Amino acid sequence: MEIRHLRQLADAVPVAMLVVDRRSRVIAANQAANAIFGPSLTDRPFVTVVRHPSVNHALDWVLDPESGPPPHDDPDLPPPGPTIQKLRATLSAQGRDRACVVTVGPLVIDGARGASIAIEDSSGVEQAEQMRRDFVANVSHELRTPLTALMGFIETLRGPARNDPAARDRFLDIMEREANRMNRLVADLLSLSRVEGDERRRPVQDVDLSGMVRSVAATLAPAARNAGVSLDVEKVPTEPVIIAGDNDQILQVFHNLIENAVKYGGSGGVVRLSLAHVPHEPVLRGPGWAVTVADEGEGIDPLHLPRLTERFYRADTHRSREKGGTGLGLAIVKHIINRHRGRLRIESEKGQGSRFTVILPERKGRG
Ligand SMILES: Nc1ncnc2c1ncn2[C@@H]1O[C@H](COP(=O)(O)OP(=O)(O)O)[C@@H](O)[C@H]1O
Ligand SMILES: [Mg+2]
């Protein structure tokens, strides 16, 4: 292959790519390579661009098969062959460390031996892996807490409380509460994974927002009343407001938000629900409908606001546990709203209550 063709090819490849000659001098580098290693890479010895012993060793072997294979210690990658080699390396360039997968292969350029070096930045993949590990660790921890309580009580019921009916009843009540907590956690996890699974599919059902908000409010009113909270639906129109959505999911959004307002903002005694038309919502790039759930409780410290929709994030862990929360309610809400191409706005001031607003796009061809 001719060198100018190689340069064209390298520029068409989305990963960083360098080509070196027989003496491991860089003779071509694409833009993705410049983005990682900086400008003016050609004519430099490869070792001055990528300083990594395993990569340099792999390149030596490709350029000179007599020099022998580099050590192989990564069980996830195939053992190096004499022709093409893949390895993982953390490369430092322009003041940054990047986890990369490097592929080194032979090339014949203008009749002479050379090599290509392709470098994929895998930090995004590793970050996703790390998030997955954190998630599993969190789930295990959340399940273990009620499980430990259950196991402790089983032991007590077998031993010291065996012949104490009063204690037995009390312990069974606690065990039931803990088992319910595990049940809710599993249900929320399943619902989160289902929502994530559909996130790319556009919801197509007709959803009546005003009917939905009123019906969730009616369902939750008795429990709210028991907690000393009234649900005010005065600002929710009585006529239907139809959007394109998923009925079960939208129901879950309002259910979770109203439940939170009662649980955490209930000290204000009232939770106000409203539904209003928004002529233009910048994030939606168009008109929408806004449902607001506003409480007059203690409010949320601004410090917590940006992280509230993360899985298992709670402003007050103790309080959430005591109220039987799973820490997943708002994460589910956020995913459902994303699927509906809407937005969630959270406003709160300490001592002034909180407002959770869901804005969903208006159905096209309204009417
Ligand atoms: N209306 C509200 N007022 C005050 N804090 C709230 C309100 N809604 C949610 N929060 C805070 O956000 C956290 C996360 O809510 P959520 O994801 O529904 O989890 P959970 O209710 O299971 O704890 C809650 O633990 C609580 O600290
Ligand atoms: Mg909740």
mmCIF file of C-alpha atoms and ligand atoms in Angstrom:
data_model
loop_
_atom_site.group_PDB
_atom_site.id
_atom_site.type_symbol
_atom_site.label_atom_id
_atom_site.label_comp_id
_atom_site.label_asym_id
_atom_site.label_seq_id
_atom_site.Cartn_x
_atom_site.Cartn_y
_atom_site.Cartn_z
ATOM 1 C CA MET A 1 0.000 0.000 0.000
ATOM 2 C CA GLU A 2 1.123 3.524 -0.641
ATOM 3 C CA ILE A 3 1.598 5.950 2.195
ATOM 4 C CA ARG A 4 -0.940 8.500 0.884
ATOM 5 C CA HIS A 5 -3.630 5.810 0.720
ATOM 6 C CA LEU A 6 -2.783 4.861 4.253
ATOM 7 C CA ARG A 7 -3.275 8.422 5.436
ATOM 8 C CA GLN A 8 -6.703 8.528 3.788
ATOM 9 C CA LEU A 9 -7.633 5.234 5.390
ATOM 10 C CA ALA A 10 -6.455 6.339 8.840
ATOM 11 C CA ASP A 11 -8.534 9.520 8.603
ATOM 12 C CA ALA A 12 -11.646 7.459 7.857
ATOM 13 C CA VAL A 13 -11.233 5.318 10.983
ATOM 14 C CA PRO A 14 -13.040 6.531 14.135
ATOM 15 C CA VAL A 15 -10.445 5.253 16.637
ATOM 16 C CA ALA A 16 -6.996 6.761 17.113
ATOM 17 C CA MET A 17 -4.612 5.273 14.564
ATOM 18 C CA LEU A 18 -0.880 5.622 13.996
ATOM 19 C CA VAL A 19 1.245 4.067 11.293
ATOM 20 C CA VAL A 20 4.990 3.528 11.777
ATOM 21 C CA ASP A 21 7.778 2.506 9.433
ATOM 22 C CA ARG A 22 10.303 -0.290 9.889
ATOM 23 C CA ARG A 23 12.313 1.850 12.317
ATOM 24 C CA SER A 24 9.174 2.629 14.359
ATOM 25 C CA ARG A 25 9.022 6.214 13.226
ATOM 26 C CA VAL A 26 5.488 7.634 12.953
ATOM 27 C CA ILE A 27 4.599 8.200 9.298
ATOM 28 C CA ALA A 28 0.863 8.776 9.636
ATOM 29 C CA ALA A 29 -1.547 9.704 12.444
ATOM 30 C CA ASN A 30 -5.245 10.447 12.182
ATOM 31 C CA GLN A 31 -7.236 13.171 13.920
ATOM 32 C CA ALA A 32 -8.431 10.863 16.675
ATOM 33 C CA ALA A 33 -4.754 10.213 17.458
ATOM 34 C CA ASN A 34 -4.069 13.960 17.543
ATOM 35 C CA ALA A 35 -6.957 14.385 19.953
ATOM 36 C CA ILE A 36 -5.325 11.983 22.399
ATOM 37 C CA PHE A 37 -1.604 12.571 21.859
ATOM 38 C CA GLY A 38 -1.519 16.153 20.586
ATOM 39 C CA PRO A 39 -0.554 17.665 17.203
ATOM 40 C CA SER A 40 2.542 17.007 15.027
ATOM 41 C CA LEU A 41 3.024 13.303 15.562
ATOM 42 C CA THR A 42 4.589 12.419 12.227
ATOM 43 C CA ASP A 43 8.347 11.920 11.979
ATOM 44 C CA ARG A 44 8.595 11.292 15.706
ATOM 45 C CA PRO A 45 9.868 7.982 17.087
ATOM 46 C CA PHE A 46 6.809 6.013 18.250
ATOM 47 C CA VAL A 47 8.227 5.569 21.774
ATOM 48 C CA THR A 48 8.114 9.318 22.296
ATOM 49 C CA VAL A 49 4.387 9.361 21.467
ATOM 50 C CA VAL A 50 3.218 6.275 23.350
ATOM 51 C CA ARG A 51 5.386 5.491 26.327
ATOM 52 C CA HIS A 52 4.197 2.122 27.428
ATOM 53 C CA PRO A 53 6.498 -0.923 27.737
ATOM 54 C CA SER A 54 3.931 -3.558 26.639
ATOM 55 C CA VAL A 55 2.824 -1.542 23.626
ATOM 56 C CA ASN A 56 6.407 -0.910 22.594
ATOM 57 C CA HIS A 57 7.264 -4.549 23.075
ATOM 58 C CA ALA A 58 4.289 -5.626 20.939
ATOM 59 C CA LEU A 59 5.343 -3.217 18.221
ATOM 60 C CA ASP A 60 8.930 -4.519 18.271
ATOM 61 C CA TRP A 61 7.652 -8.037 17.744
ATOM 62 C CA VAL A 62 5.455 -7.037 14.816
ATOM 63 C CA LEU A 63 8.305 -5.139 13.163
ATOM 64 C CA ASP A 64 10.830 -7.870 13.881
ATOM 65 C CA PRO A 65 9.291 -11.325 14.392
ATOM 66 C CA GLU A 66 12.705 -12.662 15.438
ATOM 67 C CA SER A 67 12.639 -10.546 18.599
ATOM 68 C CA GLY A 68 10.169 -12.893 20.346
ATOM 69 C CA PRO A 69 6.657 -12.421 21.786
ATOM 70 C CA PRO A 70 5.878 -9.989 24.603
ATOM 71 C CA PRO A 71 4.659 -11.422 27.933
ATOM 72 C CA HIS A 72 0.965 -12.379 27.946
ATOM 73 C CA ASP A 73 -0.903 -11.956 31.216
ATOM 74 C CA ASP A 74 -4.442 -10.836 30.304
ATOM 75 C CA PRO A 75 -6.767 -13.878 30.303
ATOM 76 C CA ASP A 76 -9.575 -11.884 28.571
ATOM 77 C CA LEU A 77 -7.506 -11.298 25.445
ATOM 78 C CA PRO A 78 -6.260 -13.927 22.997
ATOM 79 C CA PRO A 79 -2.545 -14.771 23.308
ATOM 80 C CA PRO A 80 -0.515 -12.630 20.912
ATOM 81 C CA GLY A 81 0.104 -14.099 17.468
ATOM 82 C CA PRO A 82 3.028 -13.099 15.328
ATOM 83 C CA THR A 83 0.753 -11.012 13.107
ATOM 84 C CA ILE A 84 -1.699 -9.001 15.159
ATOM 85 C CA GLN A 85 -1.728 -8.167 18.851
ATOM 86 C CA LYS A 86 -4.315 -6.744 21.170
ATOM 87 C CA LEU A 87 -3.536 -5.503 24.645
ATOM 88 C CA ARG A 88 -4.911 -3.324 27.374
ATOM 89 C CA ALA A 89 -2.833 -0.399 28.545
ATOM 90 C CA THR A 90 -3.252 2.765 30.533
ATOM 91 C CA LEU A 91 -1.744 5.474 28.369
ATOM 92 C CA SER A 92 -0.763 8.890 29.662
ATOM 93 C CA ALA A 93 -0.831 11.789 27.251
ATOM 94 C CA GLN A 94 -1.440 15.523 27.541
ATOM 95 C CA GLY A 95 -1.788 15.250 31.301
ATOM 96 C CA ARG A 96 -4.476 12.557 31.259
ATOM 97 C CA ASP A 97 -4.512 8.841 31.906
ATOM 98 C CA ARG A 98 -6.723 6.748 29.650
ATOM 99 C CA ALA A 99 -7.631 3.089 29.844
ATOM 100 C CA CYS A 100 -7.162 1.865 26.281
ATOM 101 C CA VAL A 101 -7.308 -1.237 24.148
ATOM 102 C CA VAL A 102 -4.387 -1.182 21.714
ATOM 103 C CA THR A 103 -4.207 -3.261 18.530
ATOM 104 C CA VAL A 104 -0.856 -3.560 16.789
ATOM 105 C CA GLY A 105 -0.645 -5.178 13.368
ATOM 106 C CA PRO A 106 1.839 -5.491 10.501
ATOM 107 C CA LEU A 107 1.504 -3.457 7.301
ATOM 108 C CA VAL A 108 3.513 -3.385 4.119
ATOM 109 C CA ILE A 109 4.052 0.237 3.104
ATOM 110 C CA ASP A 110 5.688 1.062 -0.219
ATOM 111 C CA GLY A 111 7.171 -2.428 -0.231
ATOM 112 C CA ALA A 112 8.739 -2.212 3.252
ATOM 113 C CA ARG A 113 7.641 -3.634 6.588
ATOM 114 C CA GLY A 114 5.750 -1.312 8.924
ATOM 115 C CA ALA A 115 2.954 -1.467 11.487
ATOM 116 C CA SER A 116 -0.378 0.081 12.377
ATOM 117 C CA ILE A 117 -1.334 0.889 15.952
ATOM 118 C CA ALA A 118 -5.046 1.420 16.701
ATOM 119 C CA ILE A 119 -5.983 2.803 20.102
ATOM 120 C CA GLU A 120 -9.505 2.631 21.502
ATOM 121 C CA ASP A 121 -10.296 4.662 24.596
ATOM 122 C CA SER A 122 -12.150 2.221 26.836
ATOM 123 C CA SER A 123 -12.597 4.537 29.840
ATOM 124 C CA GLY A 124 -16.332 4.884 29.043
ATOM 125 C CA VAL A 125 -16.756 1.126 29.058
ATOM 126 C CA GLU A 126 -14.803 0.829 32.300
ATOM 127 C CA GLN A 127 -16.882 3.548 33.882
ATOM 128 C CA ALA A 128 -20.060 1.644 32.930
ATOM 129 C CA GLU A 129 -18.533 -1.508 34.421
ATOM 130 C CA GLN A 130 -17.742 0.379 37.609
ATOM 131 C CA MET A 131 -21.324 1.684 37.791
ATOM 132 C CA ARG A 132 -22.640 -1.830 37.357
ATOM 133 C CA ARG A 133 -20.422 -3.093 40.168
ATOM 134 C CA ASP A 134 -21.537 -0.240 42.448
ATOM 135 C CA PHE A 135 -25.159 -1.017 41.647
ATOM 136 C CA VAL A 136 -24.780 -4.691 42.527
ATOM 137 C CA ALA A 137 -23.006 -3.743 45.752
ATOM 138 C CA ASN A 138 -25.811 -1.312 46.637
ATOM 139 C CA VAL A 139 -28.553 -3.838 45.910
ATOM 140 C CA SER A 140 -26.804 -6.466 48.009
ATOM 141 C CA HIS A 141 -26.446 -4.045 50.860
ATOM 142 C CA GLU A 142 -30.100 -2.951 50.662
ATOM 143 C CA LEU A 143 -31.289 -6.566 50.686
ATOM 144 C CA ARG A 144 -28.966 -7.649 53.415
ATOM 145 C CA THR A 145 -30.274 -5.158 55.977
ATOM 146 C CA PRO A 146 -33.824 -6.594 56.164
ATOM 147 C CA LEU A 147 -32.499 -10.111 55.691
ATOM 148 C CA THR A 148 -30.205 -9.791 58.691
ATOM 149 C CA ALA A 149 -33.152 -8.560 60.767
ATOM 150 C CA LEU A 150 -35.284 -11.506 59.657
ATOM 151 C CA MET A 151 -32.593 -14.027 60.480
ATOM 152 C CA GLY A 152 -32.053 -12.493 63.893
ATOM 153 C CA PHE A 153 -35.747 -12.703 64.735
ATOM 154 C CA ILE A 154 -36.042 -16.297 63.539
ATOM 155 C CA GLU A 155 -33.275 -17.168 65.954
ATOM 156 C CA THR A 156 -34.957 -15.292 68.801
ATOM 157 C CA LEU A 157 -38.286 -16.968 68.091
ATOM 158 C CA ARG A 158 -36.636 -20.380 68.216
ATOM 159 C CA GLY A 159 -34.826 -19.601 71.444
ATOM 160 C CA PRO A 160 -35.526 -16.987 74.096
ATOM 161 C CA ALA A 161 -38.996 -15.914 72.797
ATOM 162 C CA ARG A 162 -40.229 -19.437 72.233
ATOM 163 C CA ASN A 163 -42.775 -19.389 75.039
ATOM 164 C CA ASP A 164 -43.517 -15.682 75.117
ATOM 165 C CA PRO A 165 -46.655 -15.016 73.021
ATOM 166 C CA ALA A 166 -46.486 -11.222 73.445
ATOM 167 C CA ALA A 167 -42.881 -11.046 72.223
ATOM 168 C CA ARG A 168 -43.691 -13.460 69.416
ATOM 169 C CA ASP A 169 -46.456 -11.240 68.077
ATOM 170 C CA ARG A 170 -44.274 -8.187 68.252
ATOM 171 C CA PHE A 171 -41.424 -9.917 66.431
ATOM 172 C CA LEU A 172 -43.727 -11.310 63.773
ATOM 173 C CA ASP A 173 -44.950 -7.768 63.094
ATOM 174 C CA ILE A 174 -41.394 -6.555 62.602
ATOM 175 C CA MET A 175 -40.596 -9.568 60.422
ATOM 176 C CA GLU A 176 -43.591 -8.836 58.265
ATOM 177 C CA ARG A 177 -42.442 -5.235 57.850
ATOM 178 C CA GLU A 178 -38.938 -6.305 56.864
ATOM 179 C CA ALA A 179 -40.255 -8.926 54.424
ATOM 180 C CA ASN A 180 -42.498 -6.265 52.876
ATOM 181 C CA ARG A 181 -39.514 -3.994 52.482
ATOM 182 C CA MET A 182 -37.628 -6.714 50.589
ATOM 183 C CA ASN A 183 -40.682 -7.313 48.472
ATOM 184 C CA ARG A 184 -40.941 -3.619 47.552
ATOM 185 C CA LEU A 185 -37.262 -3.466 46.780
ATOM 186 C CA VAL A 186 -37.501 -6.420 44.398
ATOM 187 C CA ALA A 187 -40.636 -4.935 42.773
ATOM 188 C CA ASP A 188 -38.879 -1.569 42.292
ATOM 189 C CA LEU A 189 -35.781 -3.225 40.866
ATOM 190 C CA LEU A 190 -37.880 -5.144 38.364
ATOM 191 C CA SER A 191 -39.783 -2.050 37.414
ATOM 192 C CA LEU A 192 -36.559 -0.079 36.971
ATOM 193 C CA SER A 193 -35.105 -2.732 34.693
ATOM 194 C CA ARG A 194 -38.328 -2.924 32.688
ATOM 195 C CA VAL A 195 -38.404 0.849 32.232
ATOM 196 C CA GLU A 196 -34.758 0.877 31.177
ATOM 197 C CA GLY A 197 -35.481 -1.902 28.724
ATOM 198 C CA ASP A 198 -38.246 0.078 26.978
ATOM 199 C CA GLU A 199 -36.497 3.409 27.163
ATOM 200 C CA ARG A 200 -35.871 3.523 23.412
ATOM 201 C CA ARG A 201 -39.408 2.595 22.451
ATOM 202 C CA ARG A 202 -41.786 5.506 22.092
ATOM 203 C CA PRO A 203 -44.915 5.129 24.167
ATOM 204 C CA VAL A 204 -48.051 5.231 22.011
ATOM 205 C CA GLN A 205 -51.098 4.848 24.259
ATOM 206 C CA ASP A 206 -53.590 7.638 24.866
ATOM 207 C CA VAL A 207 -53.083 8.872 28.396
ATOM 208 C CA ASP A 208 -55.597 11.195 30.028
ATOM 209 C CA LEU A 209 -53.408 13.283 32.323
ATOM 210 C CA SER A 210 -56.188 15.002 34.252
ATOM 211 C CA GLY A 211 -58.078 11.748 34.783
ATOM 212 C CA MET A 212 -54.847 10.027 35.807
ATOM 213 C CA VAL A 213 -53.814 12.647 38.376
ATOM 214 C CA ARG A 214 -57.317 12.687 39.888
ATOM 215 C CA SER A 215 -57.480 8.923 40.052
ATOM 216 C CA VAL A 216 -54.043 8.521 41.700
ATOM 217 C CA ALA A 217 -55.040 11.225 44.182
ATOM 218 C CA ALA A 218 -58.277 9.364 44.973
ATOM 219 C CA THR A 219 -56.359 6.106 45.474
ATOM 220 C CA LEU A 220 -53.817 7.685 47.804
ATOM 221 C CA ALA A 221 -56.242 9.963 49.682
ATOM 222 C CA PRO A 222 -57.109 7.484 52.478
ATOM 223 C CA ALA A 223 -53.457 6.775 53.290
ATOM 224 C CA ALA A 224 -52.698 10.512 53.102
ATOM 225 C CA ARG A 225 -55.595 11.270 55.448
ATOM 226 C CA ASN A 226 -54.198 8.745 57.926
ATOM 227 C CA ALA A 227 -50.942 10.677 57.810
ATOM 228 C CA GLY A 228 -52.822 13.934 58.402
ATOM 229 C CA VAL A 229 -52.392 15.196 54.840
ATOM 230 C CA SER A 230 -55.078 16.350 52.425
ATOM 231 C CA LEU A 231 -54.630 16.101 48.662
ATOM 232 C CA ASP A 232 -55.848 19.179 46.829
ATOM 233 C CA VAL A 233 -56.807 18.645 43.166
ATOM 234 C CA GLU A 234 -58.494 22.014 42.673
ATOM 235 C CA LYS A 235 -56.039 23.023 39.957
ATOM 236 C CA VAL A 236 -56.483 19.862 37.938
ATOM 237 C CA PRO A 237 -58.996 20.382 35.109
ATOM 238 C CA THR A 238 -62.005 18.067 35.031
ATOM 239 C CA GLU A 239 -61.971 17.690 31.241
ATOM 240 C CA PRO A 240 -59.609 15.087 29.735
ATOM 241 C CA VAL A 241 -56.106 16.125 28.624
ATOM 242 C CA ILE A 242 -54.780 13.458 26.265
ATOM 243 C CA ILE A 243 -51.091 12.889 25.529
ATOM 244 C CA ALA A 244 -49.175 9.977 23.976
ATOM 245 C CA GLY A 245 -47.776 7.848 26.766
ATOM 246 C CA ASP A 246 -47.719 4.596 28.656
ATOM 247 C CA ASN A 247 -50.620 4.461 31.117
ATOM 248 C CA ASP A 248 -48.999 2.173 33.690
ATOM 249 C CA GLN A 249 -45.788 4.154 33.682
ATOM 250 C CA ILE A 250 -47.404 7.584 33.955
ATOM 251 C CA LEU A 251 -49.504 6.241 36.796
ATOM 252 C CA GLN A 252 -46.325 5.110 38.519
ATOM 253 C CA VAL A 253 -44.763 8.575 38.130
ATOM 254 C CA PHE A 254 -47.655 10.356 39.859
ATOM 255 C CA HIS A 255 -47.990 7.621 42.434
ATOM 256 C CA ASN A 256 -44.310 7.907 43.422
ATOM 257 C CA LEU A 257 -44.327 11.718 43.517
ATOM 258 C CA ILE A 258 -47.523 12.024 45.539
ATOM 259 C CA GLU A 259 -46.415 9.278 47.905
ATOM 260 C CA ASN A 260 -43.110 11.089 48.478
ATOM 261 C CA ALA A 261 -44.871 14.416 49.050
ATOM 262 C CA VAL A 262 -47.086 12.791 51.695
ATOM 263 C CA LYS A 263 -44.213 10.861 53.311
ATOM 264 C CA TYR A 264 -41.521 13.534 53.344
ATOM 265 C CA GLY A 265 -43.474 16.776 52.979
ATOM 266 C CA GLY A 266 -46.540 15.780 54.970
ATOM 267 C CA SER A 267 -45.793 18.057 57.927
ATOM 268 C CA GLY A 268 -47.301 20.909 55.859
ATOM 269 C CA GLY A 269 -50.678 19.155 56.010
ATOM 270 C CA VAL A 270 -51.503 19.667 52.340
ATOM 271 C CA VAL A 271 -50.201 18.422 48.999
ATOM 272 C CA ARG A 272 -51.391 20.447 46.014
ATOM 273 C CA LEU A 273 -51.659 18.916 42.574
ATOM 274 C CA SER A 274 -51.992 20.965 39.431
ATOM 275 C CA LEU A 275 -52.047 20.474 35.690
ATOM 276 C CA ALA A 276 -51.328 23.342 33.309
ATOM 277 C CA HIS A 277 -50.516 23.861 29.657
ATOM 278 C CA VAL A 278 -47.005 25.110 28.820
ATOM 279 C CA PRO A 279 -46.956 26.945 25.447
ATOM 280 C CA HIS A 280 -43.213 26.426 24.993
ATOM 281 C CA GLU A 281 -40.833 24.341 27.062
ATOM 282 C CA PRO A 282 -37.231 24.852 25.853
ATOM 283 C CA VAL A 283 -36.040 21.367 26.842
ATOM 284 C CA LEU A 284 -38.937 19.802 24.925
ATOM 285 C CA ARG A 285 -38.499 22.284 22.060
ATOM 286 C CA GLY A 286 -42.229 22.749 21.984
ATOM 287 C CA PRO A 287 -45.458 22.837 23.948
ATOM 288 C CA GLY A 288 -46.261 20.489 26.788
ATOM 289 C CA TRP A 289 -48.351 19.780 29.850
ATOM 290 C CA ALA A 290 -46.979 20.324 33.339
ATOM 291 C CA VAL A 291 -48.134 18.358 36.347
ATOM 292 C CA THR A 292 -46.906 19.758 39.649
ATOM 293 C CA VAL A 293 -46.906 18.013 43.008
ATOM 294 C CA ALA A 294 -46.239 20.630 45.673
ATOM 295 C CA ASP A 295 -45.975 20.087 49.407
ATOM 296 C CA GLU A 296 -45.515 22.504 52.260
ATOM 297 C CA GLY A 297 -43.176 20.329 54.289
ATOM 298 C CA GLU A 298 -39.598 20.860 55.414
ATOM 299 C CA GLY A 299 -38.149 21.031 51.933
ATOM 300 C CA ILE A 300 -34.895 19.591 50.679
ATOM 301 C CA ASP A 301 -31.414 21.000 51.159
ATOM 302 C CA PRO A 302 -30.199 22.329 47.753
ATOM 303 C CA LEU A 303 -27.099 20.202 48.253
ATOM 304 C CA HIS A 304 -29.173 17.074 47.584
ATOM 305 C CA LEU A 305 -31.256 18.297 44.635
ATOM 306 C CA PRO A 306 -28.937 17.331 41.765
ATOM 307 C CA ARG A 307 -28.515 13.773 43.035
ATOM 308 C CA LEU A 308 -32.065 12.994 44.148
ATOM 309 C CA THR A 309 -32.931 10.926 41.069
ATOM 310 C CA GLU A 310 -29.883 8.653 41.426
ATOM 311 C CA ARG A 311 -30.614 5.095 42.447
ATOM 312 C CA PHE A 312 -30.524 4.626 46.203
ATOM 313 C CA TYR A 313 -29.797 8.291 46.859
ATOM 314 C CA ARG A 314 -31.727 9.647 49.820
ATOM 315 C CA ALA A 315 -31.581 13.037 51.487
ATOM 316 C CA ASP A 316 -32.129 11.338 54.817
ATOM 317 C CA THR A 317 -31.428 7.611 54.827
ATOM 318 C CA HIS A 318 -32.784 6.996 58.280
ATOM 319 C CA ARG A 319 -36.059 8.741 57.504
ATOM 320 C CA SER A 320 -36.485 6.921 54.181
ATOM 321 C CA ARG A 321 -35.906 3.526 55.871
ATOM 322 C CA GLU A 322 -38.313 4.366 58.645
ATOM 323 C CA LYS A 323 -40.956 5.221 56.033
ATOM 324 C CA GLY A 324 -40.308 1.961 54.176
ATOM 325 C CA GLY A 325 -38.653 3.647 51.172
ATOM 326 C CA THR A 326 -36.406 1.834 48.717
ATOM 327 C CA GLY A 327 -34.524 4.846 47.356
ATOM 328 C CA LEU A 328 -35.552 3.881 43.831
ATOM 329 C CA GLY A 329 -38.804 5.846 43.434
ATOM 330 C CA LEU A 330 -37.322 8.951 41.797
ATOM 331 C CA ALA A 331 -34.881 6.931 39.673
ATOM 332 C CA ILE A 332 -37.889 5.121 38.202
ATOM 333 C CA VAL A 333 -39.684 8.451 37.718
ATOM 334 C CA LYS A 334 -36.714 9.908 35.859
ATOM 335 C CA HIS A 335 -36.381 6.944 33.497
ATOM 336 C CA ILE A 336 -40.092 6.955 32.689
ATOM 337 C CA ILE A 337 -40.020 10.680 31.956
ATOM 338 C CA ASN A 338 -36.942 10.225 29.737
ATOM 339 C CA ARG A 339 -38.750 7.570 27.784
ATOM 340 C CA HIS A 340 -41.614 10.048 27.277
ATOM 341 C CA ARG A 341 -39.133 12.730 26.151
ATOM 342 C CA GLY A 342 -40.268 14.926 29.001
ATOM 343 C CA ARG A 343 -38.459 16.600 31.856
ATOM 344 C CA LEU A 344 -38.540 16.592 35.631
ATOM 345 C CA ARG A 345 -37.991 19.827 37.528
ATOM 346 C CA ILE A 346 -37.369 19.774 41.262
ATOM 347 C CA GLU A 347 -37.559 23.000 43.242
ATOM 348 C CA SER A 348 -37.260 23.242 46.964
ATOM 349 C CA GLU A 349 -36.239 25.543 49.710
ATOM 350 C CA LYS A 350 -35.516 24.496 53.264
ATOM 351 C CA GLY A 351 -38.625 25.184 55.354
ATOM 352 C CA GLN A 352 -40.742 26.141 52.317
ATOM 353 C CA GLY A 353 -41.729 22.753 50.932
ATOM 354 C CA SER A 354 -40.896 21.119 47.613
ATOM 355 C CA ARG A 355 -42.318 21.197 44.098
ATOM 356 C CA PHE A 356 -41.835 18.318 41.686
ATOM 357 C CA THR A 357 -42.939 19.226 38.161
ATOM 358 C CA VAL A 358 -43.278 16.739 35.330
ATOM 359 C CA ILE A 359 -43.491 18.281 31.863
ATOM 360 C CA LEU A 360 -44.622 15.966 29.087
ATOM 361 C CA PRO A 361 -44.804 16.834 25.398
ATOM 362 C CA GLU A 362 -48.165 17.721 23.965
ATOM 363 C CA ARG A 363 -49.592 15.176 21.576
ATOM 364 C CA LYS A 364 -48.969 16.131 17.958
ATOM 365 C CA GLY A 365 -52.118 17.203 16.134
ATOM 366 C CA ARG A 366 -53.751 18.241 19.376
ATOM 367 C CA GLY A 367 -57.496 17.848 19.642
HETATM 368 N N1 LIG B 1 -41.477 15.836 48.637
HETATM 369 C C1 LIG B 1 -40.293 15.591 49.216
HETATM 370 N N2 LIG B 1 -39.880 16.324 50.281
HETATM 371 C C2 LIG B 1 -38.685 16.083 50.871
HETATM 372 N N3 LIG B 1 -37.818 15.123 50.472
HETATM 373 C C3 LIG B 1 -38.161 14.367 49.431
HETATM 374 C C4 LIG B 1 -39.410 14.541 48.743
HETATM 375 N N4 LIG B 1 -39.464 13.645 47.738
HETATM 376 C C5 LIG B 1 -38.320 12.934 47.802
HETATM 377 N N5 LIG B 1 -37.537 13.350 48.808
HETATM 378 C C6 LIG B 1 -36.201 12.840 49.157
HETATM 379 O O1 LIG B 1 -35.722 12.112 48.033
HETATM 380 C C7 LIG B 1 -35.294 10.805 48.428
HETATM 381 C C8 LIG B 1 -35.468 9.840 47.276
HETATM 382 O O2 LIG B 1 -36.831 9.610 46.983
HETATM 383 P P1 LIG B 1 -37.242 8.221 46.324
HETATM 384 O O3 LIG B 1 -36.333 7.980 45.167
HETATM 385 O O4 LIG B 1 -38.707 8.226 46.077
HETATM 386 O O5 LIG B 1 -36.859 7.140 47.432
HETATM 387 P P2 LIG B 1 -37.601 6.705 48.777
HETATM 388 O O6 LIG B 1 -38.911 7.420 48.856
HETATM 389 O O7 LIG B 1 -37.786 5.236 48.609
HETATM 390 O O8 LIG B 1 -36.647 7.035 49.865
HETATM 391 C C9 LIG B 1 -36.150 10.486 49.647
HETATM 392 O O9 LIG B 1 -35.518 9.528 50.462
HETATM 393 C C10 LIG B 1 -36.229 11.850 50.320
HETATM 394 O O10 LIG B 1 -35.046 12.055 51.085
HETATM 395 MG MG MG B 2 -40.297 7.333 47.189
#
